Tab-separated table of C-alpha atoms in Angstrom:
chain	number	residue	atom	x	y	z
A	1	UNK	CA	0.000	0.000	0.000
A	2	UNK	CA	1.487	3.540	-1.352
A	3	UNK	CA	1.356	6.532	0.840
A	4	UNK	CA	0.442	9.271	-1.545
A	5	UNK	CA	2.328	12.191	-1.270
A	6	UNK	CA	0.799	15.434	-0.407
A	7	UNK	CA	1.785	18.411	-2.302
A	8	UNK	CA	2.323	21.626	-0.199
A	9	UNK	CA	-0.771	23.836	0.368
A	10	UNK	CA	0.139	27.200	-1.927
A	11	UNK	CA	-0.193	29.956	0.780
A	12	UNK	CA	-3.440	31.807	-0.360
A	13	UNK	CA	-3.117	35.240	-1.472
A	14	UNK	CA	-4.606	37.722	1.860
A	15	UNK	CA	-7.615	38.953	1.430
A	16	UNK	CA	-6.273	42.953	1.327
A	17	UNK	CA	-3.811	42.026	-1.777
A	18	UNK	CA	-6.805	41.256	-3.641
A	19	UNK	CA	-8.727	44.329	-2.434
A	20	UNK	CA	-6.021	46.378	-2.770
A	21	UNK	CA	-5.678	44.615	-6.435
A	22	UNK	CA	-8.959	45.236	-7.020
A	23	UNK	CA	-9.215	48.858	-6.036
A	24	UNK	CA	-6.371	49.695	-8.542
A	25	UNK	CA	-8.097	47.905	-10.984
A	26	UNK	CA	-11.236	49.678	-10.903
A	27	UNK	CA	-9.281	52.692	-10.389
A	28	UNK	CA	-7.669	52.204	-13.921
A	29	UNK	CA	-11.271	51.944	-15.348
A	30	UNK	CA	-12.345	55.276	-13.645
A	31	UNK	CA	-9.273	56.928	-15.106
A	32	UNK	CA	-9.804	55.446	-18.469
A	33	UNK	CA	-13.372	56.692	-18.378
A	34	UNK	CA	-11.771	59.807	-17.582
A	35	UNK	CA	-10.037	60.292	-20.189
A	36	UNK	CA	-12.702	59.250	-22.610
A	37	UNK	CA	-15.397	61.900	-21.181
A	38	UNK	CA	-13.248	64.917	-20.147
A	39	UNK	CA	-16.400	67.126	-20.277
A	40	UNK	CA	-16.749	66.377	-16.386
A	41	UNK	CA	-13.385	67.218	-15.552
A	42	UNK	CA	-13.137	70.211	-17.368
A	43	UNK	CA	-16.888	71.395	-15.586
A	44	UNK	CA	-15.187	71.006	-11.988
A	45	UNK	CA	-12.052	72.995	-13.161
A	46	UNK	CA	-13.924	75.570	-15.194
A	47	UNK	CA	-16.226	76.705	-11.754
A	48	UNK	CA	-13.849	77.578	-9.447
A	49	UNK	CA	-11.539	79.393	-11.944
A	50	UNK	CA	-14.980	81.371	-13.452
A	51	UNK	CA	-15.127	82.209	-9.729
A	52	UNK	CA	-11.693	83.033	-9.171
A	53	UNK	CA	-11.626	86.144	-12.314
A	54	UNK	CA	-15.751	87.016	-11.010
A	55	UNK	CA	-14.287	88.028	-7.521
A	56	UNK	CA	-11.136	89.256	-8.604
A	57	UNK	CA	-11.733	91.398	-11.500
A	58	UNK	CA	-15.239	91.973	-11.521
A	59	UNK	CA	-15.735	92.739	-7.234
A	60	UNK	CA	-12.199	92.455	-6.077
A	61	UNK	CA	-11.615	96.383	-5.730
A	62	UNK	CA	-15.328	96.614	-4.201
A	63	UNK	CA	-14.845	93.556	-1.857
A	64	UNK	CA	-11.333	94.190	-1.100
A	65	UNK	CA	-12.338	98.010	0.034
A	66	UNK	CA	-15.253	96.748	2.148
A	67	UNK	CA	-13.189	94.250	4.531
A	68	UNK	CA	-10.170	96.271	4.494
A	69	UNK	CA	-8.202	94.746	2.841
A	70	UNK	CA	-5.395	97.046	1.876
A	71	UNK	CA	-7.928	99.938	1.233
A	72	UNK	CA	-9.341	98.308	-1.910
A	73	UNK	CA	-5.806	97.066	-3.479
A	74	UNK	CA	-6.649	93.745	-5.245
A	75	UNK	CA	-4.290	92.209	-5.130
A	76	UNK	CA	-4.293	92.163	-1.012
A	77	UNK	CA	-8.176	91.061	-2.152
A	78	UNK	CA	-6.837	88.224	-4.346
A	79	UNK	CA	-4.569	87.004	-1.303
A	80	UNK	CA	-7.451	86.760	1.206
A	81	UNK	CA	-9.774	85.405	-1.685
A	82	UNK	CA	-7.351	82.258	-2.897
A	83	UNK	CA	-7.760	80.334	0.281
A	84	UNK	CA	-11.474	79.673	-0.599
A	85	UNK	CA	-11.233	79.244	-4.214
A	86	UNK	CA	-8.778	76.645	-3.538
A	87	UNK	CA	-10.710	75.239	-1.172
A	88	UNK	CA	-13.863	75.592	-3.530
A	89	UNK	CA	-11.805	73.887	-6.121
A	90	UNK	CA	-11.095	70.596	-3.317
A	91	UNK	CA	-14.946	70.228	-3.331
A	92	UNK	CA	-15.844	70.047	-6.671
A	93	UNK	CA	-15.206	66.514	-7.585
A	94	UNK	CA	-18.213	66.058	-5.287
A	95	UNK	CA	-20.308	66.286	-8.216
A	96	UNK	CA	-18.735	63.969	-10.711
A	97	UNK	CA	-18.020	61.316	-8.113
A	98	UNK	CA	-22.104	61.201	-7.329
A	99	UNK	CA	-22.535	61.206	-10.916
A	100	UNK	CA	-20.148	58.592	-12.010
A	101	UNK	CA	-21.709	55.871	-8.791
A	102	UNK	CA	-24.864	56.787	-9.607
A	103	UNK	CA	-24.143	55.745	-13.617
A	104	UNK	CA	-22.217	52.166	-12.471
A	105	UNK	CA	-25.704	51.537	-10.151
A	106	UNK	CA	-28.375	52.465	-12.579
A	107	UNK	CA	-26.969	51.161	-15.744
A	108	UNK	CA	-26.386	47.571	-14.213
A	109	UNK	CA	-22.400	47.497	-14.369
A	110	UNK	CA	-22.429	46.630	-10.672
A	111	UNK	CA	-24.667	43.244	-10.951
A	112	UNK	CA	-22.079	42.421	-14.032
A	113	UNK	CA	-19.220	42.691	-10.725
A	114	UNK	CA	-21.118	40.531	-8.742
A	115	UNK	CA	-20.671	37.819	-11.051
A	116	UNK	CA	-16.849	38.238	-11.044
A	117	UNK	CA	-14.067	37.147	-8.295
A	118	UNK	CA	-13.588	40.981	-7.301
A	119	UNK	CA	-13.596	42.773	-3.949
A	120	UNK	CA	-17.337	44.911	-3.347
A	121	UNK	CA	-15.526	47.395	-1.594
A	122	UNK	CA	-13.127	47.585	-4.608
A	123	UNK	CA	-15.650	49.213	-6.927
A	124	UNK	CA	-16.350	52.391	-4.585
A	125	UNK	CA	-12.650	52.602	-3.288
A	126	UNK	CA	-11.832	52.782	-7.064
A	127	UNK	CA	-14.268	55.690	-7.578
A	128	UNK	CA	-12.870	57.158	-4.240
A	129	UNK	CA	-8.765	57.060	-5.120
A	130	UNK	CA	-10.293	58.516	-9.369
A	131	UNK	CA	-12.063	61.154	-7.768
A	132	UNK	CA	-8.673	62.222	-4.933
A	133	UNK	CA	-6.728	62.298	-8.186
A	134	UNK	CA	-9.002	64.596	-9.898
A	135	UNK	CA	-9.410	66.751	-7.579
A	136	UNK	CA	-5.360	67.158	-6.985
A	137	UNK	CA	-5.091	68.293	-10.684
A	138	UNK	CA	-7.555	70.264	-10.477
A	139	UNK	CA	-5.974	72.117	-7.317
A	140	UNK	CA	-2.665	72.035	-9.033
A	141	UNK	CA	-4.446	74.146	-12.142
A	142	UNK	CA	-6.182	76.363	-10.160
A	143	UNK	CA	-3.120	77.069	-7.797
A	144	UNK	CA	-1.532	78.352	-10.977
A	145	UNK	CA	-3.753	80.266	-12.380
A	146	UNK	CA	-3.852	81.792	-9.096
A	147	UNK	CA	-0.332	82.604	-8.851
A	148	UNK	CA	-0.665	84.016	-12.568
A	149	UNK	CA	-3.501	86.908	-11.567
A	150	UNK	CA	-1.358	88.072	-8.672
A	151	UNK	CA	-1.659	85.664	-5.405
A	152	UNK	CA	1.378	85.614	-3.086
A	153	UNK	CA	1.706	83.376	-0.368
A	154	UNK	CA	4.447	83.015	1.895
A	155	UNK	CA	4.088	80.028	3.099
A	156	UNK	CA	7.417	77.513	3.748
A	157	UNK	CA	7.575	73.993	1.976
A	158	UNK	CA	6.297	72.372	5.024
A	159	UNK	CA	3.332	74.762	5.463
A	160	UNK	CA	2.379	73.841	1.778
A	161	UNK	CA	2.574	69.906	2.297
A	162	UNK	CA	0.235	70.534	5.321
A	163	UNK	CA	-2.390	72.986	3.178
A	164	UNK	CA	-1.725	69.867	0.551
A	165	UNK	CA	-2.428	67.135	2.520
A	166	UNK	CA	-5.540	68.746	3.986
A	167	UNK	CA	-7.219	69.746	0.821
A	168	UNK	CA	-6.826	65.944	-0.395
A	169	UNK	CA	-8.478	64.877	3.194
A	170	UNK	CA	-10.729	67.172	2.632
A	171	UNK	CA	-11.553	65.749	-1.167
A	172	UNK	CA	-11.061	62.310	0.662
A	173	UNK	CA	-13.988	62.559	2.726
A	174	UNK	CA	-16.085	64.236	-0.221
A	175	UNK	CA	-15.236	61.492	-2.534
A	176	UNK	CA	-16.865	59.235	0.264
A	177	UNK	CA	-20.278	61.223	0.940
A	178	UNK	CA	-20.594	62.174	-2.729
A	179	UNK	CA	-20.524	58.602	-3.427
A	180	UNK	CA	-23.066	58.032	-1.126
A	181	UNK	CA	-25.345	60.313	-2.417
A	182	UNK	CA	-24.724	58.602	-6.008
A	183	UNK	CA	-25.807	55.579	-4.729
A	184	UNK	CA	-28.981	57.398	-2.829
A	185	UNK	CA	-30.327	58.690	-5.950
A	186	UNK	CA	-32.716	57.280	-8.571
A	187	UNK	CA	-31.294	59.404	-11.773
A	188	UNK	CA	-27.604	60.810	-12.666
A	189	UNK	CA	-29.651	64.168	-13.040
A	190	UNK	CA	-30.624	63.874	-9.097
A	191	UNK	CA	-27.195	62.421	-8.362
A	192	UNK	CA	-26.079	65.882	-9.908
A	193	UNK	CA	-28.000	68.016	-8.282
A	194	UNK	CA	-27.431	66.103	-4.270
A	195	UNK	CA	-24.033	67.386	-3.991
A	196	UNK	CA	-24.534	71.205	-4.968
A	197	UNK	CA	-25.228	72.812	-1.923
A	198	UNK	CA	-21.782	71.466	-0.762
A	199	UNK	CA	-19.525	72.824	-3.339
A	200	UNK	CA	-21.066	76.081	-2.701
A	201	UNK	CA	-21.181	76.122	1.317
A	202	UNK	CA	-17.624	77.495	1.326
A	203	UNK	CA	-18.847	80.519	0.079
A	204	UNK	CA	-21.238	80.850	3.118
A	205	UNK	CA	-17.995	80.669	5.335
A	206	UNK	CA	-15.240	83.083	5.121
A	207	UNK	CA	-14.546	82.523	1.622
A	208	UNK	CA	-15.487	85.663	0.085
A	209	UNK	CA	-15.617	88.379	2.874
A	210	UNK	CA	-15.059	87.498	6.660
A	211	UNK	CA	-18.058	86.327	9.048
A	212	UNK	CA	-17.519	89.233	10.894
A	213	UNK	CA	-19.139	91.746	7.944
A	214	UNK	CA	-21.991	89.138	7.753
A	215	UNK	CA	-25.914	89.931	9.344
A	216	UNK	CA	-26.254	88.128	12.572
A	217	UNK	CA	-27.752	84.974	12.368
A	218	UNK	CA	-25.663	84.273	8.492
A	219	UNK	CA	-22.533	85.024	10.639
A	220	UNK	CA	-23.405	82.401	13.483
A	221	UNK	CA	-24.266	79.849	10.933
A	222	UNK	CA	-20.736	80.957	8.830
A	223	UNK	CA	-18.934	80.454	11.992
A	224	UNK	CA	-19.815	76.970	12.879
A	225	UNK	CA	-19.915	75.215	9.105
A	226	UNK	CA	-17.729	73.188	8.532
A	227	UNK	CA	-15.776	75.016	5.893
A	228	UNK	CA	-14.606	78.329	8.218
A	229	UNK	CA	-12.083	76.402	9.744
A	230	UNK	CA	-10.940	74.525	7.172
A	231	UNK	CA	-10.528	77.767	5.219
A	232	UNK	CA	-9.175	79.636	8.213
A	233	UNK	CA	-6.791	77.016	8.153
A	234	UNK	CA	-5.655	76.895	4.727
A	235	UNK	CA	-5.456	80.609	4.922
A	236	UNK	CA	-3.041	80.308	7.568
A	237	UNK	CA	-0.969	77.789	6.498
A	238	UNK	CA	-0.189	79.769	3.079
A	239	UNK	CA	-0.400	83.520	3.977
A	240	UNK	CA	0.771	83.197	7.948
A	241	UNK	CA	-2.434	84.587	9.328
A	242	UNK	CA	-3.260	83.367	12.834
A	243	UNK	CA	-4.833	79.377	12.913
A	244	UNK	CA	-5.689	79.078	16.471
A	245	UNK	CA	-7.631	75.810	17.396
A	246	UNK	CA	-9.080	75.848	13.671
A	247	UNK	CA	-6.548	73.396	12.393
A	248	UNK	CA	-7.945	70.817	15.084
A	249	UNK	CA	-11.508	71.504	14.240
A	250	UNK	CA	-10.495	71.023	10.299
A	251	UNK	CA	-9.297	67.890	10.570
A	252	UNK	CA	-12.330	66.878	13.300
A	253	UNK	CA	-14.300	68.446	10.370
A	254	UNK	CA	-12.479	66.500	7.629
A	255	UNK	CA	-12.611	63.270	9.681
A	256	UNK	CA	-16.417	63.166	10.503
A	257	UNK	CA	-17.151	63.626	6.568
A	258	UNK	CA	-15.182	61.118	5.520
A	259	UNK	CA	-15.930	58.408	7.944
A	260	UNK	CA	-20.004	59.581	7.711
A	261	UNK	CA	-19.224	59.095	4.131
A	262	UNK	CA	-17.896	55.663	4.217
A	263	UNK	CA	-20.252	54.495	6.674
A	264	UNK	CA	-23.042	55.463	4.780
A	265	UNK	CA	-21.856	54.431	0.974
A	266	UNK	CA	-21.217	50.660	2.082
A	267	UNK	CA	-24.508	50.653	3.889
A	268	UNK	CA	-26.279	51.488	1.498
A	269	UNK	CA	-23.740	49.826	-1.536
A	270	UNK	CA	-24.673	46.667	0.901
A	271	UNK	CA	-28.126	46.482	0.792
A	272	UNK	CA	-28.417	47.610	-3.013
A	273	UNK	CA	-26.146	44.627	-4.287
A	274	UNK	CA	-28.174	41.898	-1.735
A	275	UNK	CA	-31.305	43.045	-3.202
């Protein structure tokens, strides 16, 4: 009687290789889709840079002699303004990322995943890391024009890692509740419209003109969005103004969106695909 001999067990593969596979895989396919349909990108770079010449050359002396700033020289108006274009331009992938879940969900692509040996989680991470990288070029783009029309920061190397690193939290945790929203909605035209109010709430905060210049009850509800700190921050890190505590309450701010934004989007990614 032979003993048969037993091969050695190939060590499996762990599970996060495969979702980290995955995720680069699907992140590929967001990029390729991209490239394809650049109207989308080009829409979330063309806002905050319409923005950027309204305020500048069309209210800048107005707006800049109201709050002070250098007695109406713009281009002390363009350095208090950049911040919150900037920061405008770090929440306008919210739109596209809403649009492009909501597409994948209505149009069946996700049942067609279900059928393959690929990580759920993969699918909305992918959208996730397309949407980060969008949103950095778009940054870089607008940072340029910005330095073009006049802006001048002083801010050291480190201080612009840390404004760089908190705009992509920032678009992070965006990425995340936009993609929730994609997957809320019943149509790409209400998965449009969800994340609006967002991408405009900076300007509600001390984008434009400081809280302080605000009516009463605008300036308590400009103090205590989420976007005046993060702005206050930014503002600091690149021009040297004073920061405070706001730098903790950005990235409290930045934190709660992204992990209400995760939470939600596999929650509800969970129970669509079990349907």
């Amino acid at each position: 009687m032979s003993t048969a001999t037993l091969a050695p067990a190939t060590p499996a593969t762990p599970t996060r290789s495969y979702a980290l596979r995955d995720s680069l895989t699907m992140l590929r396919r967001n990029i390729k889709h991209m490239q394809r349909y650049p109207s989308m990108t080009i829409s979330i770079l063309v806002m905050p840079l319409l923005m950027l010449l309204l305020f500048v050359y069309v209210f800048g002396g107005a707006l800049g002699a109201g709050i002070g700033a250098g007695g109406g020289d713009r281009g002390d108006y363009i350095n208090y303004l950049v911040p919150g274009i900037i920061l405008m331009a770090a929440t306008s992938g919210a739109v596209a990322t809403a649009v492009s879940v909501c597409t994948d969900m209505t149009e069946g692509i996700v049942n067609r995943f279900r059928t393959m040996s690929i990580s759920r989680g993969s699918i909305l991470t992918g959208h996730v890391m397309g949407s980060v990288l969008q949103v950095a070029a778009v940054l870089v783009l607008v940072t340029g024009v910005s330095l073009a029309i006049g802006f001048r920061p002083d801010a050291s190397v480190v201080e612009w890692a840390a404004a760089a690193g908190l705009l992509l939290f920032l678009a992070f945790g965006m990425a995340w509740l936009s993609a929730a929203m994609g997957m809320g909605a019943k149509t790409v035209e209400s998965a449009s419209n969800a994340p609006l109010p967002l991408t405009f709430l900076p300007f509600l905060g001390s984008a434009v003109v400081p809280p302080e210049s605000m009516p009463t009850a605008l300036r308590w509800f400009a103090e205590y969005q989420p976007f005046t700190p993060i702005n206050e921050t930014l503002r600091g890190l690149l021009l040297g103004t004073d920061i405070g505590n706001a730098g903790w309450i950005a990235l409290a701010w930045c934190t709660a969106l992204a992990a209400l934004g995760y939470f939600w989007s596999r929650a509800v990614f969970n129970r669509e695909v079990t349907r």
